[in-house]
Coordinates of C-alpha atoms and ligand atoms in Angstrom, one line a residue:
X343 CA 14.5 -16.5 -30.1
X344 CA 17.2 -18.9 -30.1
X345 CA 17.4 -23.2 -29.7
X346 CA 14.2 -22.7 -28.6
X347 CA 12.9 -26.2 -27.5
X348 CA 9.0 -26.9 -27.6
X349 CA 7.4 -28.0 -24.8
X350 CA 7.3 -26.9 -20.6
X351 CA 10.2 -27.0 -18.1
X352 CA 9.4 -29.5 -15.9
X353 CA 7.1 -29.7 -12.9
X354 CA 4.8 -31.0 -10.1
X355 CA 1.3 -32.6 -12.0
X356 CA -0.9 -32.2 -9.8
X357 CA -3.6 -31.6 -10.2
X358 CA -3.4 -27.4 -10.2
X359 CA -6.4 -26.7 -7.7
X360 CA -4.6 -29.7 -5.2
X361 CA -1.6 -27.8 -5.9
X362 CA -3.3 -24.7 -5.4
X363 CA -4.4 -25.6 -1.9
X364 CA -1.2 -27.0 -1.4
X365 CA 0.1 -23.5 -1.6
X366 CA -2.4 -21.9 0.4
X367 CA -1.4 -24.1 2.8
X368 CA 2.2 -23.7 2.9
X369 CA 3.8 -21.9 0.4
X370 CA 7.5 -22.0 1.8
X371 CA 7.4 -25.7 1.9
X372 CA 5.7 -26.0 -1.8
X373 CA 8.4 -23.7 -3.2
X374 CA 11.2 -25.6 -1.4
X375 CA 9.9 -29.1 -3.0
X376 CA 9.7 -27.8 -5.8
X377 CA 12.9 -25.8 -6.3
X378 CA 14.7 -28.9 -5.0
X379 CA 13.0 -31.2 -7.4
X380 CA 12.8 -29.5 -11.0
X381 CA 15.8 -27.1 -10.6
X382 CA 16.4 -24.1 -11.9
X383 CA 13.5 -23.2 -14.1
X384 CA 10.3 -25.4 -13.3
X385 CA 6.7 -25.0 -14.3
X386 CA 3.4 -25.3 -13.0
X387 CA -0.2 -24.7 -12.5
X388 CA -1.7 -22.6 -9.1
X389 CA -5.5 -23.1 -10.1
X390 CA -5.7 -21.4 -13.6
X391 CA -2.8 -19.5 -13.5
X392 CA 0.9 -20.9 -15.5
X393 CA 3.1 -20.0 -12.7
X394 CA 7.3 -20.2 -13.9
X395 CA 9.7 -20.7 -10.9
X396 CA 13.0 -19.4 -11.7
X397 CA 15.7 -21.0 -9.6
X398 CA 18.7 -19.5 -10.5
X399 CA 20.1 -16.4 -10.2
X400 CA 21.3 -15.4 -14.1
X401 CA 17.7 -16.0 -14.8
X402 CA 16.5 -13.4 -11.6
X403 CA 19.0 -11.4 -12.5
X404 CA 18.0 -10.7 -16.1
X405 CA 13.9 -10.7 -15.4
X406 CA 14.9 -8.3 -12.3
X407 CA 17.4 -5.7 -13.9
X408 CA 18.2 -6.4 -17.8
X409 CA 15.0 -7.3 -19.0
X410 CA 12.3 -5.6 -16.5
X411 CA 10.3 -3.6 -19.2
X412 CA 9.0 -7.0 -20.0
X413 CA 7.4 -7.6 -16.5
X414 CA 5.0 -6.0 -14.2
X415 CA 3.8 -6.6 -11.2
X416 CA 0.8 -7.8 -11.6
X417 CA -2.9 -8.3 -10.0
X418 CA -1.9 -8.4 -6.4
X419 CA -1.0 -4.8 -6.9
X420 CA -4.6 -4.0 -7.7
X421 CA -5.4 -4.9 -4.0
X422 CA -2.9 -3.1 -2.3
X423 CA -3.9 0.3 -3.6
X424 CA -7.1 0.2 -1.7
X425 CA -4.6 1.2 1.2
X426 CA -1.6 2.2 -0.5
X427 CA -3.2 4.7 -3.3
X428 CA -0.7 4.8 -6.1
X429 CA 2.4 5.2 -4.4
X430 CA 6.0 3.3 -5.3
X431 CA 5.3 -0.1 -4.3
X432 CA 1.9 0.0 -6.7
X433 CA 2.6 2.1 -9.4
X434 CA 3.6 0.9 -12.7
X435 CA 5.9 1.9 -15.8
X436 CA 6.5 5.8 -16.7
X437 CA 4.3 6.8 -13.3
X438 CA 6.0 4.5 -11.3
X439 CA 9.8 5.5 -12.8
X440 CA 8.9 9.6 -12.2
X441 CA 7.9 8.9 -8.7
X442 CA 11.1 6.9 -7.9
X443 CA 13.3 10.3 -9.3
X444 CA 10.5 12.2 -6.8
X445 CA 11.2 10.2 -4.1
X446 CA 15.0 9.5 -4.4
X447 CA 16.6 12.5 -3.0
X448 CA 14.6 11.3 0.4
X449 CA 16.8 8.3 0.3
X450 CA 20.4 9.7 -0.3
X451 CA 23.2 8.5 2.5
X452 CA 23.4 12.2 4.0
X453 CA 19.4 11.9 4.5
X454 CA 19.4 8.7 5.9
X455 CA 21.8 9.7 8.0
X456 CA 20.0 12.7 9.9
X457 CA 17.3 9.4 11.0
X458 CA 20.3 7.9 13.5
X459 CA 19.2 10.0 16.6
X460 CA 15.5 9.0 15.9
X461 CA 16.2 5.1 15.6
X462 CA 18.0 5.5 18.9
X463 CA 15.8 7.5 20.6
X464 CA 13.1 5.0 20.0
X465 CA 15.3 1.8 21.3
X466 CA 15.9 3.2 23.9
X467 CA 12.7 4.2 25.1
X468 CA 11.5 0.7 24.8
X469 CA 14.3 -0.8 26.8
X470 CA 13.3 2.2 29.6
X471 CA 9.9 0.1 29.6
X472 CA 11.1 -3.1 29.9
X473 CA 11.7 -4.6 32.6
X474 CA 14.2 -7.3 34.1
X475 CA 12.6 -10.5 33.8
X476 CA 9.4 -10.2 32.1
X477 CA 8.1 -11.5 29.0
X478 CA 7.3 -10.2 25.8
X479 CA 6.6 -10.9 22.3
X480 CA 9.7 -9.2 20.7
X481 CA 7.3 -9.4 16.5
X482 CA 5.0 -6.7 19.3
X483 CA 7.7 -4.8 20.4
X484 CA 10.0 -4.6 17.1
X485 CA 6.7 -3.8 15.4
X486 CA 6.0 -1.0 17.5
X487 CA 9.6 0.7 17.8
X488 CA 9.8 0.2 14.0
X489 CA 6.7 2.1 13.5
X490 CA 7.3 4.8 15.6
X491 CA 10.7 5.3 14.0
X492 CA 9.5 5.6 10.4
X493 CA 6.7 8.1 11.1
X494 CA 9.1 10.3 13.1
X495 CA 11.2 9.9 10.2
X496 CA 9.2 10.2 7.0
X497 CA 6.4 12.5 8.8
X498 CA 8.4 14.0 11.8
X499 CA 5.1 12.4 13.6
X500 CA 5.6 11.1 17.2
X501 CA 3.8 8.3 18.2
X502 CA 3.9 9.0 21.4
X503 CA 1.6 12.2 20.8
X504 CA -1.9 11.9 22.2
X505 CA -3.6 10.6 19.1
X506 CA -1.2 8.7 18.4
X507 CA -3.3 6.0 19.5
X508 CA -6.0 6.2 17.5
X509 CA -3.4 6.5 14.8
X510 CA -1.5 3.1 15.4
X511 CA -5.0 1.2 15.8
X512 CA -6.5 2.8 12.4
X513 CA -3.0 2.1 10.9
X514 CA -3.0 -1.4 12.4
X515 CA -6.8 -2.5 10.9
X516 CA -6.2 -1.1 7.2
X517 CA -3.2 -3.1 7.5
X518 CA -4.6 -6.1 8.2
X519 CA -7.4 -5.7 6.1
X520 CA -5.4 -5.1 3.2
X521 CA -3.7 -8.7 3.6
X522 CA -7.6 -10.3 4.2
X523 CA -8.1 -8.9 0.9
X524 CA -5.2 -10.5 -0.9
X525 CA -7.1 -13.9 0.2
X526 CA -8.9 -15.7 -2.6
X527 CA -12.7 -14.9 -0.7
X528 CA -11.1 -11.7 0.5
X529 CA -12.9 -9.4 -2.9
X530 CA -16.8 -11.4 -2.0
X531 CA -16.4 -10.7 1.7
X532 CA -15.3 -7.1 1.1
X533 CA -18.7 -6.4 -0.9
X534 CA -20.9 -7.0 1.7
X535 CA -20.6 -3.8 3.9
X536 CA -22.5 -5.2 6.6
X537 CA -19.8 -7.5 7.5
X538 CA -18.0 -5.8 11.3
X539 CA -14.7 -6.3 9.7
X540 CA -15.6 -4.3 6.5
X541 CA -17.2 -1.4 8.5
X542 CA -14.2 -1.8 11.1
X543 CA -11.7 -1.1 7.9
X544 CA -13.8 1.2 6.3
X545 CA -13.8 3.3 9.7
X546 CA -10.4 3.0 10.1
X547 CA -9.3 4.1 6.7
X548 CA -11.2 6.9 7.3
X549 CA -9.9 7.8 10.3
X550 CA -6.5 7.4 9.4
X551 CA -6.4 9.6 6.2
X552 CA -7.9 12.3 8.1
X553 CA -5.2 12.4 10.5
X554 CA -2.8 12.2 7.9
X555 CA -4.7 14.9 5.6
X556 CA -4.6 16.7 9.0
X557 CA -1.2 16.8 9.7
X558 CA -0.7 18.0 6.0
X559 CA -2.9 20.8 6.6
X560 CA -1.0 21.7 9.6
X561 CA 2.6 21.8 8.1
X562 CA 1.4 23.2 5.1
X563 CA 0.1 26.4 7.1
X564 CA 3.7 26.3 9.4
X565 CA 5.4 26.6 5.9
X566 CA 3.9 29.2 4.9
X567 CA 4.3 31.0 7.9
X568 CA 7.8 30.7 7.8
X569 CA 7.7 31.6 4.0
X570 CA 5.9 34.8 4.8
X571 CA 8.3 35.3 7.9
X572 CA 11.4 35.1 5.7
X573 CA 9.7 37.1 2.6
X574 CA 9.4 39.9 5.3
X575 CA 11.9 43.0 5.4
X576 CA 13.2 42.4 9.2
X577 CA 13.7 38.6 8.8
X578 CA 17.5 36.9 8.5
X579 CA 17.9 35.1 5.5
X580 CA 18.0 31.7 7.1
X581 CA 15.1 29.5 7.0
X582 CA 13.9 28.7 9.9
X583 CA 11.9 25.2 9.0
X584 CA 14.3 22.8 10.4
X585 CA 12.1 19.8 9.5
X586 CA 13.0 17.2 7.3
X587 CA 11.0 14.5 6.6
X588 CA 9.1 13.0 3.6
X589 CA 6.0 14.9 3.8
X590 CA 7.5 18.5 4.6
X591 CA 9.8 17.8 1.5
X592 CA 6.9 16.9 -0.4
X593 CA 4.6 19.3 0.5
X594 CA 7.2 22.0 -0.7
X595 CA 8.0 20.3 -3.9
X596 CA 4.0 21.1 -4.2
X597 CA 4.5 24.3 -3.6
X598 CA 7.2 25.0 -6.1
X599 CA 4.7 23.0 -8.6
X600 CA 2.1 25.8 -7.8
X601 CA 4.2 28.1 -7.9
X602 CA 5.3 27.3 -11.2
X603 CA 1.9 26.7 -12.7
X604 CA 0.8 30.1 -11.7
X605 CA 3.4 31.6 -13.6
X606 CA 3.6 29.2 -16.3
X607 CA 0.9 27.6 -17.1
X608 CA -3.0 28.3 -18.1
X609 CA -4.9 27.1 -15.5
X610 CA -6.7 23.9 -17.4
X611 CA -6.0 21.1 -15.3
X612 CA -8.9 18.6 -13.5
X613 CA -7.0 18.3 -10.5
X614 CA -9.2 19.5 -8.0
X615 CA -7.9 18.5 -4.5
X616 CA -7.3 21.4 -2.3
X617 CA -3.5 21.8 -2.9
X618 CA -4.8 23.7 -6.4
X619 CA -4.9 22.9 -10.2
X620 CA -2.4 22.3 -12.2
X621 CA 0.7 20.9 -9.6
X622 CA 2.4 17.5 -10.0
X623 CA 1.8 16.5 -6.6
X624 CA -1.4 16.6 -5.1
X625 CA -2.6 16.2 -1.6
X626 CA -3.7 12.2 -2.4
X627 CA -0.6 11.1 -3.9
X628 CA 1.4 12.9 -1.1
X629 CA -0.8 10.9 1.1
X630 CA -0.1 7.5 -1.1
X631 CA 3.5 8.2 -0.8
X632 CA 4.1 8.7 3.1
X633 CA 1.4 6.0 3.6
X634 CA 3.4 3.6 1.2
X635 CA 6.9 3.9 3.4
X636 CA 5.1 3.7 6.7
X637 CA 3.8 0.1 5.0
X638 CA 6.8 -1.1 3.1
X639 CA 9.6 0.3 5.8
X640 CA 7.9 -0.6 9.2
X641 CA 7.0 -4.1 8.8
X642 CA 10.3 -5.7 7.1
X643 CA 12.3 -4.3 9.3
X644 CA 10.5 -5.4 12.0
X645 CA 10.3 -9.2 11.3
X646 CA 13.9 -9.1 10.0
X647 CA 14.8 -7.9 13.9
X648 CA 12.0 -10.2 15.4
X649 CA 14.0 -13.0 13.5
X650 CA 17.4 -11.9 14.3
X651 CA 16.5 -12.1 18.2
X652 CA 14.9 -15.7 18.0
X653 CA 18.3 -16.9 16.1
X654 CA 20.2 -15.0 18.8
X655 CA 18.0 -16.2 21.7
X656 CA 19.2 -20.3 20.0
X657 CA 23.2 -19.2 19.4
X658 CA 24.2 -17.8 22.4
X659 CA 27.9 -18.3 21.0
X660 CA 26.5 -15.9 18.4
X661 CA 24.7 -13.5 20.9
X662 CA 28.0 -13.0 22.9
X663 CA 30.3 -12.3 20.1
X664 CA 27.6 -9.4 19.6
X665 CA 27.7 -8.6 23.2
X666 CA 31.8 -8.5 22.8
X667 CA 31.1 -6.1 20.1
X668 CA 29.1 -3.9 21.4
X669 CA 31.3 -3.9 24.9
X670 CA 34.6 -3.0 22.6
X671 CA 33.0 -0.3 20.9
X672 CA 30.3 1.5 23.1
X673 CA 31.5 0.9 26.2
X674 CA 32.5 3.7 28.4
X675 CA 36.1 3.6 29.9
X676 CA 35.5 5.6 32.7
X677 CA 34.5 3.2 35.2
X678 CA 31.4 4.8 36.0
X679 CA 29.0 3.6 38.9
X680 CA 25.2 3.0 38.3
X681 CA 23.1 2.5 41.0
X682 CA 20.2 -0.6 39.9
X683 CA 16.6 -1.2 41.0
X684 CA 17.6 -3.8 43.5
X685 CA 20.9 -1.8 44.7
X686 CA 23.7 -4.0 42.6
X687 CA 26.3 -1.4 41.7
X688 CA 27.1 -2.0 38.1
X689 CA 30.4 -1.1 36.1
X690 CA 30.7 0.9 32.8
X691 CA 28.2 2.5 31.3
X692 CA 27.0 2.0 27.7
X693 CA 26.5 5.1 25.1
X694 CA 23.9 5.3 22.3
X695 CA 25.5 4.3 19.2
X696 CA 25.8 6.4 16.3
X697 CA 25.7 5.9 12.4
X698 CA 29.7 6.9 12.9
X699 CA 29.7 3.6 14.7
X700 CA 28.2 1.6 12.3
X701 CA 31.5 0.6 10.1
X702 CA 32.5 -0.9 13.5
X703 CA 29.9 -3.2 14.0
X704 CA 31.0 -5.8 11.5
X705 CA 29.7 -8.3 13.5
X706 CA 26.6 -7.5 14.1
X707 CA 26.1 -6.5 10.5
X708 CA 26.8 -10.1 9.6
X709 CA 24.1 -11.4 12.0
X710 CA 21.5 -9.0 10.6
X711 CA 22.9 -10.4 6.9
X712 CA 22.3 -13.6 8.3
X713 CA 19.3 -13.5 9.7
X714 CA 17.5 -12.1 6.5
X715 CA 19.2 -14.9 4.5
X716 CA 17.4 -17.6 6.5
X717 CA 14.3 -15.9 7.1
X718 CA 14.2 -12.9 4.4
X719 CA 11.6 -10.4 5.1
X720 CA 10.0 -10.3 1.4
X721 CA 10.6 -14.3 0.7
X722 CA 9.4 -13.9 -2.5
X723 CA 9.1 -11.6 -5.7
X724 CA 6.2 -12.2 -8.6
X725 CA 5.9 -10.4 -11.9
X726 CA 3.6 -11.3 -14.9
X727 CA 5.3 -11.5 -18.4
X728 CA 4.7 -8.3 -20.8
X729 CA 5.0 -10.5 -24.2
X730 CA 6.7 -14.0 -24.8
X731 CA 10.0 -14.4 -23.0
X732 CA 12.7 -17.3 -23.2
X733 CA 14.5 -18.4 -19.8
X734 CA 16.9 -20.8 -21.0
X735 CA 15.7 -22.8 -24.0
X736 CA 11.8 -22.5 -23.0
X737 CA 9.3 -19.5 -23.8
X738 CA 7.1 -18.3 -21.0
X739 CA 4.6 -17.5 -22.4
X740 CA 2.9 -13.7 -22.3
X741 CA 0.1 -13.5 -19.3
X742 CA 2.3 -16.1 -17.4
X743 CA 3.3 -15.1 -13.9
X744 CA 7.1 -15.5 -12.7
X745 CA 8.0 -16.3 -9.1
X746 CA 11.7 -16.0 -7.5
X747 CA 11.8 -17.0 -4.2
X748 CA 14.4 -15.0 -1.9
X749 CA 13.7 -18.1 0.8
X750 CA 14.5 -20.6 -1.8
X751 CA 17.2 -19.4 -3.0
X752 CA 18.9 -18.3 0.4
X753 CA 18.8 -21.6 1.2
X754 CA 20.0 -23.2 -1.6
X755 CA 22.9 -25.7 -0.7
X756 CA 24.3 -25.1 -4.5
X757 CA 25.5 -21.5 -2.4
X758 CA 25.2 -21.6 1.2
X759 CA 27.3 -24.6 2.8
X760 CA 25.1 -26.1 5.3
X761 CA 22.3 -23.7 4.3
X762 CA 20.0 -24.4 7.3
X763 CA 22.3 -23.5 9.7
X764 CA 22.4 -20.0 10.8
X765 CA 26.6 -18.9 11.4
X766 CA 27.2 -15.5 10.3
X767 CA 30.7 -16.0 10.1
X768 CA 30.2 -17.2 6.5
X769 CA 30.0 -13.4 5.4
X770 CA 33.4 -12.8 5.1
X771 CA 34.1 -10.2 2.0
X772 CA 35.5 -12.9 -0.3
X773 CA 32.3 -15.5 0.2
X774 CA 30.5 -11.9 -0.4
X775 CA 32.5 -11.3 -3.8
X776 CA 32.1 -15.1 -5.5
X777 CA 28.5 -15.4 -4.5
X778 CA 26.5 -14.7 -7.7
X779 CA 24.4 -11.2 -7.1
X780 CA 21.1 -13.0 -6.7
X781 CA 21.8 -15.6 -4.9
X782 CA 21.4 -13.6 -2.1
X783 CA 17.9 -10.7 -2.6
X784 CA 16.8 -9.9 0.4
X785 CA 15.8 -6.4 -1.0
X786 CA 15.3 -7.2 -4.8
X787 CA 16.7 -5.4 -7.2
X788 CA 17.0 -3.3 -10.4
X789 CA 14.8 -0.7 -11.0
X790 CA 12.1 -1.8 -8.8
X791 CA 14.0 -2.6 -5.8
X792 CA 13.9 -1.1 -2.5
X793 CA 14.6 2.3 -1.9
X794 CA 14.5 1.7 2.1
X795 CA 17.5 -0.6 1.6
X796 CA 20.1 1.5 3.3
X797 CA 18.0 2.7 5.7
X798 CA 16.9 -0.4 7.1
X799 CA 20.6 -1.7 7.4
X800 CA 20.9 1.5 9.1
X801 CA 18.0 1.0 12.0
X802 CA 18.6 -3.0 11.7
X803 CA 22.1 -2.8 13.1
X804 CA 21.5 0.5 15.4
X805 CA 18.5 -1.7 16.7
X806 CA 20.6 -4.3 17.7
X807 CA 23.5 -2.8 19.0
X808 CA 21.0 -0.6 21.1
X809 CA 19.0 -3.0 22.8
X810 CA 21.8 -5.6 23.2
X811 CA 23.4 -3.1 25.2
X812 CA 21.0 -3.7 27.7
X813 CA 19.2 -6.3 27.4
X814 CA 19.4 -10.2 26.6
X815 CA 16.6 -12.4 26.2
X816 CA 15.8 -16.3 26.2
X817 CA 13.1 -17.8 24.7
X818 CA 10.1 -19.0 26.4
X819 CA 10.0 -22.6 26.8
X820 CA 6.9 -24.9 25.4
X821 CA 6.2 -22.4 22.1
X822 CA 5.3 -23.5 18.5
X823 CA 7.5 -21.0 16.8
X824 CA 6.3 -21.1 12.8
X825 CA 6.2 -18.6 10.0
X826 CA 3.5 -17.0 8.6
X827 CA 4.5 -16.5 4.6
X828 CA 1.7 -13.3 4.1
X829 CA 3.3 -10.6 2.5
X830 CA 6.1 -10.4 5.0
X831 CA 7.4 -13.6 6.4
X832 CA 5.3 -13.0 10.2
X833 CA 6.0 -15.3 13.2
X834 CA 2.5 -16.7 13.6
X835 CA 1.7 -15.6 16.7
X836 CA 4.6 -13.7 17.8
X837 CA 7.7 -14.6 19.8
X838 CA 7.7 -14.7 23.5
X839 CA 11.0 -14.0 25.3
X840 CA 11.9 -13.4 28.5
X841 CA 14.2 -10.5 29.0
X842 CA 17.3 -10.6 31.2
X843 CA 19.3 -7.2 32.2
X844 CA 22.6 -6.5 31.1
X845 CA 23.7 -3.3 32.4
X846 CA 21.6 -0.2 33.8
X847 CA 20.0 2.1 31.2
X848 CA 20.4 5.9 31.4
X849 CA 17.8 7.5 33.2
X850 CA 16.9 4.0 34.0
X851 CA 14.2 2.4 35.7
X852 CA 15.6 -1.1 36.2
Ligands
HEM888 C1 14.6 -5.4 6.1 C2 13.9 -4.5 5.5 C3 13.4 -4.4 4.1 C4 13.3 -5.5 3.2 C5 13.8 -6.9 3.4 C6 12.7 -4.9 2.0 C7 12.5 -5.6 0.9 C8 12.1 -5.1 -0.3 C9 12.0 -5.8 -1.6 C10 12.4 -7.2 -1.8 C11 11.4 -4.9 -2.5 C12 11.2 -5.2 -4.0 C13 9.9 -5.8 -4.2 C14 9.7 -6.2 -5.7 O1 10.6 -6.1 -6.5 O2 8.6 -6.6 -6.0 C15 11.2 -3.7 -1.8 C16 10.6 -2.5 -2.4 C17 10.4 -1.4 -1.7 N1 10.8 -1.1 -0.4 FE1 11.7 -2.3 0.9 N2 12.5 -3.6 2.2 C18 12.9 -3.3 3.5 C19 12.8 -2.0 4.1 C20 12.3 -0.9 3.5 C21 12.3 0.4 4.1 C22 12.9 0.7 5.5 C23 11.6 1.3 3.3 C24 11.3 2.7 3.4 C25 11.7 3.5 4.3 C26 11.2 0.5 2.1 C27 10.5 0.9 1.0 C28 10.4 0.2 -0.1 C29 9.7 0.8 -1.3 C30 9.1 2.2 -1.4 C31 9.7 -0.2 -2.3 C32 9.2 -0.1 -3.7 C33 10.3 0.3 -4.6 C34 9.9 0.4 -6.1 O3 9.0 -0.3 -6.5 O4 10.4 1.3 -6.7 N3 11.7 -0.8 2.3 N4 11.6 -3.8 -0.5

């Protein structure tokens, strides 16, 4: 280790457990005083715990992609995989590294693609139930659009089928339960299985892997079906299993691994699920991994929109530069009549966008940018240190935990002219080239970061440019609007907005 200098970077000293319950509090504002005051690299206590801040992006850079074997992710992971088994977000090291090769061909531009027609689908079934002039709380609605778009697209499961209900309200309880448990008291509570809320979860989980071990079951008999149709002497040669999500792809990938165990392999292995000895992917982690994305792809993209409407609903300079957008590019020439609710003959039609579109909408893509810098969806990222590290001239010490705070940083005046300020014009391409990489980490990086990153620029900016088509909203007068720092940055209790009718919707019930 070089010029090493003895000694801490500096920091608040308080007292840790004040600090502590400081944070618990309100973490955004703790990390903000403190990334203002001590700089780049600061240090501190959160109850026993040495806690580093790093504050600049070299350092995130190098903890994030040089230097990552060094780091892991730590205790908080422990939780999670009560609900999220051992899928990407949880695993660690040489498991976690296999999976992401597994799981990468899911994510290529091609596949991401193929979900354009499902994101649209979905927005525009929720503006068909909206209607002009009423009110609703857009964290709801993005939450449940966003939802129903990843499980049509990484399980080809509509959430619109009849138990889909029962689905979305086991889905919603494990969820929530699984961020009671990453509370301090959340481990005592959960032992005492008398407690509603621990036989409500318990219930729920239950119910919502047999759905899911259901539906596996299902496809798993289709596919063979269709492999014993095209095996037989009359068939074509094409396949005919036109499905392509997640969990068909994985469920064949555990076929081939059967396959291949049967032929190469003495039959040794304590694997024991019902999917058969031997295979590299068995029925529970399949489970892990389709219940992972439907956790880590549903809810940022759903508070990332949920922002990007509040900040639109208090620029309306911004929202009709976004309109102008939209008009320019989807906007039918023909000057085609539609007949409204209340009898008003509207002009021009709007059609559904398309991922072709997308490269258009340069606009809208720098609201979407924007809106995640101000309120970024993960705001921050922790690791615990491997074995003794130096950041500048200090060592962190092994066992120490790491924060780097996407919400800090984004707002960092040192980068962002007035930072507070939300004007989406600043993303021009050369503010994008001299801004140093992690400055600006909405979606991490390195080898851990997120693999849903192009899709949910994807759905973020086919969201917008589908629902602005047709609708605009205001906010309600007379709310407390504050963020709720869990593991996504949440409104607290929602958004309420008032919606306001463009133009007539196809098929449309205005
Ligand atoms: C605006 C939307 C999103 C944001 C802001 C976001 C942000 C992030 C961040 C910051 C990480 C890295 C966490 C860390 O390093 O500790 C991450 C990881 C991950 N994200 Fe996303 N994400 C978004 C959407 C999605 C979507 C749509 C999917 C899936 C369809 C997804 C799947 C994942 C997975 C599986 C990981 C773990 C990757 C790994 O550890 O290898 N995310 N995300």
């Amino acid at each position: 280790m070089e010029n090493v200098e003895k000694g801490l970077p500096p920091g608040p000293s308080k007292r840790p457990v004040r600090l502590l319950s400081q944070f618990l509090r309100d973490p955004l504002q703790t990390f903000t005083n403190i990334s203002k005051e001590y700089g780049d690299i600061s240090y501190f206590k959160l109850g026993r715990q040495d806690v580093y801040m790093l504050n600049n992006p070299d350092y995130i850079e190098r903890v994030l992609i040089y230097d990552h074997k060094n780091f892991k992710k730590g205790k908080r992971l422990e939780i999670a995989k009560r609900f999220l088994g051992e899928g990407l977000v949880t695993s660690e090291g040489e498991k976690h590294d296999s999976q992401k090769k597994i799981i990468h061909p899911f994510f290529l531009p091609k596949k991401i693609s193929s979900f354009g027609p499902i994101m649209t689908k979905y927005a525009l079934d929720m503006c068909n139930n909206w209607q002009d002039g009423s009110v609703i709380d857009i964290h709801k609605e993005m939450s449940k659009v966003t939802l129903s778009i990843i499980c049509k697209s990484m399980m080809d499961y509509d959430m619109q089928s009849d138990e889909s209900e029962e689905f979305g309200r086991a889905f919603t309880i494990s969820k929530n339960y699984s961020k009671r448990l990453q509370h301090p008291l959340g481990h005592i509570l959960d032992s005492i299985p008398i407690l509603p809320k621990v036989v409500e979860s318990r219930k729920a989980a239950k119910t919502l892997d047999s759905i899911v071990y259901k539906l596996m079951s299902t496809r798993r008999q289709e596919i063979s079906s269709q492999q014993d149709e095209l095996s037989s002497p009359s068939s074509s040669d094409k396949p005919k299993n036109t499905r392509d999500d997640l969990l068909t792809g994985l469920l064949l990938l555990g076929n081939l691994d059967r396959e291949n165990n049967k032929t190469n392999k003495p039959n040794n292995s304590k694997g024991g699920d019902d999917a058969g000895d031997n295979q590299v992917m068995s029925d529970q982690q399949i489970r892990d991994h389709v219940i992972t994305m439907l956790i880590a792809g549903h809810e940022t993209t759903a508070n990332a929109l949920t922002w990007t409407y509040y900040l639109l609903a208090q620029h309306p300079e911004v929202e009709q530069k976004v309109f102008d957008e939209i008009d320019s590019v989807l906007k039918n020439n023909s000057s085609s009549r539609v007949k409204t609710g209340n009898g008003a003959i509207k002009f021009g039609e709007y059609r559904l966008p398309t991922t072709k579109d997308i490269s258009q909408f340069k606009y809208i893509e720098k609201v979407f940018r924007e809106s995640m810098r101000l309120f970024p969806p993960v705001w921050t990222i922790g690791r615990m240190v491997e074995e003794d590290y130096q950041v500048d001239k200090y060592v962190v010490p092994k066992g120490s935990a790491i924060f780097m705070s996407q919400y800090t940083m984004h707002r960092s005046p040192r980068y962002y002219e007035n930072p507070e300020q939300f004007i989406p014009e600043r993303w021009t391409d050369d503010f994008k080239r001299h801004l140093p990489r992690f400055s600006y980490f909405p979606f991490g990086g390195g080898l851990r970061g997120c693999i849903g990153e192009p899709f949910a620029w994807q759905e973020g900016i086919l969201l917008i440019a589908s629902i602005s088509s047709y609708w605009k909203m205001t906010l309600r007068p007379n709310q407390k609007i504050k963020m709720d720092p869990g593991i996504t940055l949440n409104p607290k209790k929602g958004i309420k907005m008032q919606l306001h009718a463009r133009n007539p919707i196809p098929g449309n019930r205005l």
